[in-house]
PDB file of C-alpha atoms in Angstrom:
ATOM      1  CA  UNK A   1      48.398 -24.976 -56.266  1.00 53.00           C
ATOM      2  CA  UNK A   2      45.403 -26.595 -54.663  1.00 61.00           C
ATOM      3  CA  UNK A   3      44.492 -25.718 -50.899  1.00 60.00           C
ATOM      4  CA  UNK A   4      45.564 -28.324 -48.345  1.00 61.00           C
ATOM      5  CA  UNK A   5      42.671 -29.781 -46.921  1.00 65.00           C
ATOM      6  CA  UNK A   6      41.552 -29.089 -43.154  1.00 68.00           C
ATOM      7  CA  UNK A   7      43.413 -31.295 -40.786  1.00 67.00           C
ATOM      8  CA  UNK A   8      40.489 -33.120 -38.609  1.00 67.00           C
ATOM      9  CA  UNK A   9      40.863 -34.857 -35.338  1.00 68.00           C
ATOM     10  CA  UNK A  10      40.166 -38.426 -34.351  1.00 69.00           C
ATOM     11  CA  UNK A  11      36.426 -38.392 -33.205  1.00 69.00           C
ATOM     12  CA  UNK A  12      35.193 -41.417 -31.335  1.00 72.00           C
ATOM     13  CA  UNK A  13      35.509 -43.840 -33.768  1.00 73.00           C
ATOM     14  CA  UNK A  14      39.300 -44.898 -32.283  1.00 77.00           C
ATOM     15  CA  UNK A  15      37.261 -45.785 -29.499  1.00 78.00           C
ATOM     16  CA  UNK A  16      34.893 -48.051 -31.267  1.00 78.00           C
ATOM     17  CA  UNK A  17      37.406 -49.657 -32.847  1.00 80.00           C
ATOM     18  CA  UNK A  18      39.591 -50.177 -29.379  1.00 83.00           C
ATOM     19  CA  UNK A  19      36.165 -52.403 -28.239  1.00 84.00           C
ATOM     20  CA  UNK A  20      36.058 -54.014 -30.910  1.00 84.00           C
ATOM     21  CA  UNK A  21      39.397 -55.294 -31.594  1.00 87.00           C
ATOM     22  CA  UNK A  22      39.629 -56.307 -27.796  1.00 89.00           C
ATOM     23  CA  UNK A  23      36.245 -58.341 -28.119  1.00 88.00           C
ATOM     24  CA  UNK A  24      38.491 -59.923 -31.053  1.00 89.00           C
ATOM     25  CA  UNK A  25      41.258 -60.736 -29.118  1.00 92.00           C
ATOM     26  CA  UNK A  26      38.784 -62.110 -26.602  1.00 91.00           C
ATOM     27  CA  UNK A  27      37.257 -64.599 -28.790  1.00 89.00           C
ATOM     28  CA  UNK A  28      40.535 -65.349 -30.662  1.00 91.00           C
ATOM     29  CA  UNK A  29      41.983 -66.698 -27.241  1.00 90.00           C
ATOM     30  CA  UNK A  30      38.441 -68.393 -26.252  1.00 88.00           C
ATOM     31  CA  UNK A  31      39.455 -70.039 -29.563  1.00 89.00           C
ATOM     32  CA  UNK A  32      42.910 -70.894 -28.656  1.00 91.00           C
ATOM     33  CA  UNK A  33      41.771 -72.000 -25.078  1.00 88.00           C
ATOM     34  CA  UNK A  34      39.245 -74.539 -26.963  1.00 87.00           C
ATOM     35  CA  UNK A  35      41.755 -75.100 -29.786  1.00 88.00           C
ATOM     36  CA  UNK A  36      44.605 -76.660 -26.680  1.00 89.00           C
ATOM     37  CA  UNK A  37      41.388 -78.561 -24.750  1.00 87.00           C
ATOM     38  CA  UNK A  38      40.443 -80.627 -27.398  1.00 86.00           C
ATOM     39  CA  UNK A  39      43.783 -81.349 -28.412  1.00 87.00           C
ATOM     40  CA  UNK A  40      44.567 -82.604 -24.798  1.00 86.00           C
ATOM     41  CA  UNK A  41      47.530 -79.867 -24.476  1.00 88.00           C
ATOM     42  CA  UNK A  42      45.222 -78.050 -21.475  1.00 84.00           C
ATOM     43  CA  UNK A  43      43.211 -80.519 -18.833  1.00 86.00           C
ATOM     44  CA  UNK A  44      40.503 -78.710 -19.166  1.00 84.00           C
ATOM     45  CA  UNK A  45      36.522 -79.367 -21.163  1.00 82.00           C
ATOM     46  CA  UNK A  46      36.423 -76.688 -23.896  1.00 84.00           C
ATOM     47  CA  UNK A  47      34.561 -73.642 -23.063  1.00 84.00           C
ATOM     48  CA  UNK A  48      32.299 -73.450 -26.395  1.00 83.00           C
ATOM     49  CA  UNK A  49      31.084 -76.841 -26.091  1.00 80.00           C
ATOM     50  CA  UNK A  50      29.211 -75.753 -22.695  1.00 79.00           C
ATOM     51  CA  UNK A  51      27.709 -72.486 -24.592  1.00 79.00           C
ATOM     52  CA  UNK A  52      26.777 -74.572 -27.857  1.00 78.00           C
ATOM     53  CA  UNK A  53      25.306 -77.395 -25.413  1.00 79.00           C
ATOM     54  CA  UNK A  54      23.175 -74.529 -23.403  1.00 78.00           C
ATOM     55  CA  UNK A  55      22.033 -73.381 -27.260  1.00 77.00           C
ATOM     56  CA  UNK A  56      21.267 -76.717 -28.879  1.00 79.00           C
ATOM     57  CA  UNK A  57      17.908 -77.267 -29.661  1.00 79.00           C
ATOM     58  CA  UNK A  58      17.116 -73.489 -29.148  1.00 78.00           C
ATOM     59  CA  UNK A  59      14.277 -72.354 -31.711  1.00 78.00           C
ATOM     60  CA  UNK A  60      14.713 -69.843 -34.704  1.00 73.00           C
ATOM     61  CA  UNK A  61      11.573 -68.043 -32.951  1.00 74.00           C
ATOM     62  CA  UNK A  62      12.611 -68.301 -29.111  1.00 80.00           C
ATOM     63  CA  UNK A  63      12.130 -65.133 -26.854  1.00 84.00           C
ATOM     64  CA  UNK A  64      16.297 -65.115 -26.637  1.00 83.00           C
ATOM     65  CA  UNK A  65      17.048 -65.456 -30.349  1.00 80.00           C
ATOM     66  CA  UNK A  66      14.814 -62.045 -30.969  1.00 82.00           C
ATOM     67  CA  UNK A  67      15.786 -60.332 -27.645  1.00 87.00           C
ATOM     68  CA  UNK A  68      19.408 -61.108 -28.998  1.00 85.00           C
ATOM     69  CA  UNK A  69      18.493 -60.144 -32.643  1.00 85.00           C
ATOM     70  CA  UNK A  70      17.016 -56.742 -31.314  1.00 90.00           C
ATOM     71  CA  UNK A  71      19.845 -55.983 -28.997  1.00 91.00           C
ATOM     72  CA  UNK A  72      22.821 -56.387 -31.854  1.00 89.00           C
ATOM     73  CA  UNK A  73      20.131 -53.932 -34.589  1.00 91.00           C
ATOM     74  CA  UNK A  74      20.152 -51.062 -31.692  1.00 92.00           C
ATOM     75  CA  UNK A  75      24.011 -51.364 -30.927  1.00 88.00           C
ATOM     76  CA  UNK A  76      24.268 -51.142 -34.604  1.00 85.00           C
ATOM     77  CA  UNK A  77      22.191 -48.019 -35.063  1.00 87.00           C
ATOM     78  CA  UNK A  78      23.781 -46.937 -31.712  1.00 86.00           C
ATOM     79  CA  UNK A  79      27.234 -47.338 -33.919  1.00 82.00           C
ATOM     80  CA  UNK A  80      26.016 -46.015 -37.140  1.00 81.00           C
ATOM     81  CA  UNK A  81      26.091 -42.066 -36.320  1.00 83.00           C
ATOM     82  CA  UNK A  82      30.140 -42.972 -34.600  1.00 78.00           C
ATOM     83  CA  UNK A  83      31.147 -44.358 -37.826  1.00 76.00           C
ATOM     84  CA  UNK A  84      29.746 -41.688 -40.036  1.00 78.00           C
ATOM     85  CA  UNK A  85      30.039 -38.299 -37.732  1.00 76.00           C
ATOM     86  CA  UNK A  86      32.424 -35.635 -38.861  1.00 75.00           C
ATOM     87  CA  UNK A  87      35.337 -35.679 -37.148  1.00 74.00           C
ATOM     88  CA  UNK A  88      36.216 -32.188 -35.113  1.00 75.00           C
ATOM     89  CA  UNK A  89      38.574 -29.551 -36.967  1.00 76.00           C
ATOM     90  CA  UNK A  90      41.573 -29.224 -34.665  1.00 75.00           C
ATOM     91  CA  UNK A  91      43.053 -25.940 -36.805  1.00 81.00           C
ATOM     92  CA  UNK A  92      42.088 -22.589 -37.954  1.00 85.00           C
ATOM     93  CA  UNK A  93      42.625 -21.586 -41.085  1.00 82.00           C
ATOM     94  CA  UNK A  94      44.966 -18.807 -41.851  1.00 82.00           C
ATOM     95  CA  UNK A  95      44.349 -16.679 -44.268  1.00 82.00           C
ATOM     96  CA  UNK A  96      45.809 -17.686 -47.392  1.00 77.00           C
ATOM     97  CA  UNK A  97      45.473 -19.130 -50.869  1.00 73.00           C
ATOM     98  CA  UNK A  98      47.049 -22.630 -50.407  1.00 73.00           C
ATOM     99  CA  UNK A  99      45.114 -23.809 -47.376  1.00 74.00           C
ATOM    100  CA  UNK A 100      47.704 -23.145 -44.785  1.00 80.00           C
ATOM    101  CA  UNK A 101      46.502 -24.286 -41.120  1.00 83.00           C
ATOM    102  CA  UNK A 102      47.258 -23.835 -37.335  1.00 85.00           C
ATOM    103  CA  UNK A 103      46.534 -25.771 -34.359  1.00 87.00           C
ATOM    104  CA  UNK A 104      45.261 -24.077 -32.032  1.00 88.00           C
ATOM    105  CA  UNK A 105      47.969 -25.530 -29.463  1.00 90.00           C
ATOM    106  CA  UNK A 106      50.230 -23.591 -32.111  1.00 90.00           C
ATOM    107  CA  UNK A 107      47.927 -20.132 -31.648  1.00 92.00           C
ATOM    108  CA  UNK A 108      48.188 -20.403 -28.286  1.00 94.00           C
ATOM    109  CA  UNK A 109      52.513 -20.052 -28.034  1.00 94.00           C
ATOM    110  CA  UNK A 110      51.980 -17.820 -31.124  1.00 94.00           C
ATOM    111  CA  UNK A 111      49.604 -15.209 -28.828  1.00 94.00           C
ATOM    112  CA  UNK A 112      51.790 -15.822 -26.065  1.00 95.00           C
ATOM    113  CA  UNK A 113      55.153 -15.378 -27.462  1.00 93.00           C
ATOM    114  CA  UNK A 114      53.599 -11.659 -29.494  1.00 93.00           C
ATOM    115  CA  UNK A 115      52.341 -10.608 -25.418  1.00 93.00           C
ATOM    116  CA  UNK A 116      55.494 -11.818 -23.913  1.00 91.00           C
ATOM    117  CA  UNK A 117      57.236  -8.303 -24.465  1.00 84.00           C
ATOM    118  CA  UNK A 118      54.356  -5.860 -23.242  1.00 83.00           C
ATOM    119  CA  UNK A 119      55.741  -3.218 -20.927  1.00 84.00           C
ATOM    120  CA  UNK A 120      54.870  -4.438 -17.092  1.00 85.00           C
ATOM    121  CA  UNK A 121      53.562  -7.782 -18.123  1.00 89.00           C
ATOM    122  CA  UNK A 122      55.436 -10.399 -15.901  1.00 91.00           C
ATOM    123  CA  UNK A 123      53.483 -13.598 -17.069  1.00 93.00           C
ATOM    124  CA  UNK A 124      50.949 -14.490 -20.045  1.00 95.00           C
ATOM    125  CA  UNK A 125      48.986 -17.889 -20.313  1.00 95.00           C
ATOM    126  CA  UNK A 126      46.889 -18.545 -23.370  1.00 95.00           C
ATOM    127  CA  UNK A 127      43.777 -20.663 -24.015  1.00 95.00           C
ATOM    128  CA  UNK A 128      42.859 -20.886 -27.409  1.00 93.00           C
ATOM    129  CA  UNK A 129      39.591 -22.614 -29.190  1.00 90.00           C
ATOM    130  CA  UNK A 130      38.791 -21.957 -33.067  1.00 88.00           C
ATOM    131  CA  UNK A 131      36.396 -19.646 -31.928  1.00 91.00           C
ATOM    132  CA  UNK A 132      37.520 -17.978 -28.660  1.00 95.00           C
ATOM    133  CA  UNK A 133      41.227 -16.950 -28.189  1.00 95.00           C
ATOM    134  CA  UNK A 134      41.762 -16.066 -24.345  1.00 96.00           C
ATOM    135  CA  UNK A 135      44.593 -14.197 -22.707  1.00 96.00           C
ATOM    136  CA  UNK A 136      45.386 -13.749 -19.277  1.00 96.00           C
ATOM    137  CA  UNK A 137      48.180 -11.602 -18.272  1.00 95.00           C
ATOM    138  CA  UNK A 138      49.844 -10.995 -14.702  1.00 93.00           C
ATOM    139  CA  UNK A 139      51.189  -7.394 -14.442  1.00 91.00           C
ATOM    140  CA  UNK A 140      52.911  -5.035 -12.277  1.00 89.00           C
ATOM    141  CA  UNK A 141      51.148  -2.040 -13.082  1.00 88.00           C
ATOM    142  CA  UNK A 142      48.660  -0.531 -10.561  1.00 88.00           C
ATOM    143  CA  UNK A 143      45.224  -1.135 -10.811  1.00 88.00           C
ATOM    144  CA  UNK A 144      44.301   2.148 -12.152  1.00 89.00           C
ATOM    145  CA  UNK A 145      46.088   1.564 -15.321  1.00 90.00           C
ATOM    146  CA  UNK A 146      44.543  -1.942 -15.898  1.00 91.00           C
ATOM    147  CA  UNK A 147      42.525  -0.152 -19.336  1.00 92.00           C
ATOM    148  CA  UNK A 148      45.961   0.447 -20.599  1.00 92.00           C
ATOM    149  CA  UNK A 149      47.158  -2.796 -19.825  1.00 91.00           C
ATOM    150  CA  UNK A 150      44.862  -4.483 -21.505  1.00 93.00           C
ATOM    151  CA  UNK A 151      44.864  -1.968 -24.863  1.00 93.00           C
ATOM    152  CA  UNK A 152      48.533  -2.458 -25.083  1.00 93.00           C
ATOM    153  CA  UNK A 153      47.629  -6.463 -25.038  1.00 93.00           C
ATOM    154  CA  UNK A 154      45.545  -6.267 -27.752  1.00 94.00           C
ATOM    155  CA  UNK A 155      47.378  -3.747 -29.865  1.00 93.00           C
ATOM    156  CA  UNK A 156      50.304  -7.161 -29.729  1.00 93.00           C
ATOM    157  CA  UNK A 157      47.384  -9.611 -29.934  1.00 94.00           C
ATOM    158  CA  UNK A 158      45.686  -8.338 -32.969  1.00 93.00           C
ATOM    159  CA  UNK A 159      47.579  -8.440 -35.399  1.00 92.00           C
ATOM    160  CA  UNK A 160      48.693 -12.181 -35.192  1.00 91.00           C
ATOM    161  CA  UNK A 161      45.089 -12.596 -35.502  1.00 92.00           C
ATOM    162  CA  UNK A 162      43.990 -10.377 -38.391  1.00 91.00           C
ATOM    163  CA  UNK A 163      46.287 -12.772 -39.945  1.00 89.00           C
ATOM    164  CA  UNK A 164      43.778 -15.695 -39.124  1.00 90.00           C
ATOM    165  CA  UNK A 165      40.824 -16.347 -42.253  1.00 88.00           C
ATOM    166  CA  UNK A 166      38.256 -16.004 -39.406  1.00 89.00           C
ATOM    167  CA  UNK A 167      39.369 -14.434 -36.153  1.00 90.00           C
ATOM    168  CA  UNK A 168      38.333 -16.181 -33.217  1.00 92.00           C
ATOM    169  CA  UNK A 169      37.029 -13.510 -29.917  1.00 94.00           C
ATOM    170  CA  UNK A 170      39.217 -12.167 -27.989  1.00 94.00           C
ATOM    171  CA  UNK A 171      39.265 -11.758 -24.278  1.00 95.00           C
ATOM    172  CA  UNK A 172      41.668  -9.859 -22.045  1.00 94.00           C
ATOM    173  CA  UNK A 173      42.189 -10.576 -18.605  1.00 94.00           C
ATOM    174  CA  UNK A 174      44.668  -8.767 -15.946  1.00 93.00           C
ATOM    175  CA  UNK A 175      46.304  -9.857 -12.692  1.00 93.00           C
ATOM    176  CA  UNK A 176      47.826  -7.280 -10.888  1.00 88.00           C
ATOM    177  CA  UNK A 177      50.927  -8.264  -8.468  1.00 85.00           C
ATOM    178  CA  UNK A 178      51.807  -5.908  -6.178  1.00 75.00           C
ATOM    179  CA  UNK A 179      55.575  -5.146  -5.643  1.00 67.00           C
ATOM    180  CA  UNK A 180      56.954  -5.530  -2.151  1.00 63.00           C
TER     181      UNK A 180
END
C-alpha cells in the first residue's frame, strides 16, 4: 500500500480567488446595469459609454496606457509567488508505513486526554504546532513538588509522542492552586 499523501492547508490563494471572483461579479452587474439602460428597462445613460467616451481617442503610447500596462505586470508578479507557494502542512506524520496523519488540533485532545489522569492535576490545556507541543497543567500539589509534577506529565506525555515520525518539543508548565 502506498503512503497517503500529506494533507496541506489552504494558503492564500482562497483569498486571491475571493477578489477576484467579486471584481467578476462587479463587472458582470456593470454589464447587466448597461445591458437594462440601453434597452430602456432602467432610465438611466449606461455607465460604460461614459468610461469608453473618457478613453476614445486615447493613444497606444499615452502616459496612462503604460502607467496602466505597468501597474497590471507588478500585480501579476505580486500574484505569481500566491499562486505557486506551497501550501502549509496542517498534520504531523505518525510514524508508520502507510502515511497515516494527525492534525495537530487532533494532538492537542490526544496530549490532553493521556495528562487528564495525572495524580493532583485538576486542569490541562494543550497548544500544539508540528514542531512545539505545549502543556500547561493546573495542580494541587505544593510548590515544592512542582519537579515531580511535571516528570509525572511527561512520563503520560511521551509516549503518545514517541509514537509521532518526528516528535515535536515539549514544554511543561505548572499552576499551582492552593486548597482553601
Amino acid at each position: 500500500m502506498r503512503a497517503a499523501k500529506a494533507p496541506v492547508g489552504r494558503g492564500s490563494l482562497p483569498l486571491v480567488a475571493g477578489l477576484l471572483a467579486l471584481g467578476l461579479v462587479a463587472l458582470g452587474a456593470l454589464a447587466v446595469h448597461d445591458a437594462l439602460a440601453v434597452s430602456g428597462a432602467v432610465d438611466r445613460d449606461p455607465v460604460t459609454t461614459g468610461v469608453l467616451d473618457a478613453l476614445d481617442g486615447l493613444a497606444h503610447d499615452a502616459p496612462v496606457v503604460l502607467g496602466a500596462g505597468i501597474a497590471a505586470a507588478v500585480l501579476g508578479l505580486l500574484l505569481l509567488p500566491v499562486a505557486l507557494g506551497r501550501r502549509p502542512r496542517t498534520s504531523v506524520d505518525l510514524d508508520a508505513a502507510t502515511g497515516v496523519h494527525l492534525r495537530t488540533g487532533d494532538l492537542e485532545r490526544v496530549v490532553a486526554g493521556a495528562v487528564e489522569g495525572t495524580d493532583s492535576v485538576t486542569d490541562v490545556s494543550v497548544r500544539a504546532t508540528r514542531r512545539k507541543v505545549a502543556v500547561h497543567v493546573t495542580s494541587l500539589a505544593p510548590r515544592a513538588q512542582r519537579d515531580e509534577v511535571v516528570r509525572r506529565t511527561r512520563e503520560r506525555v511521551d509516549p503518545v509522542l514517541a509514537a509521532l515520525a518526528s516528535p515535536p518539543r515539549t514544554s511543561v508548565t505548572v499552576r499551582h492552586e492552593e486548597l482553601r
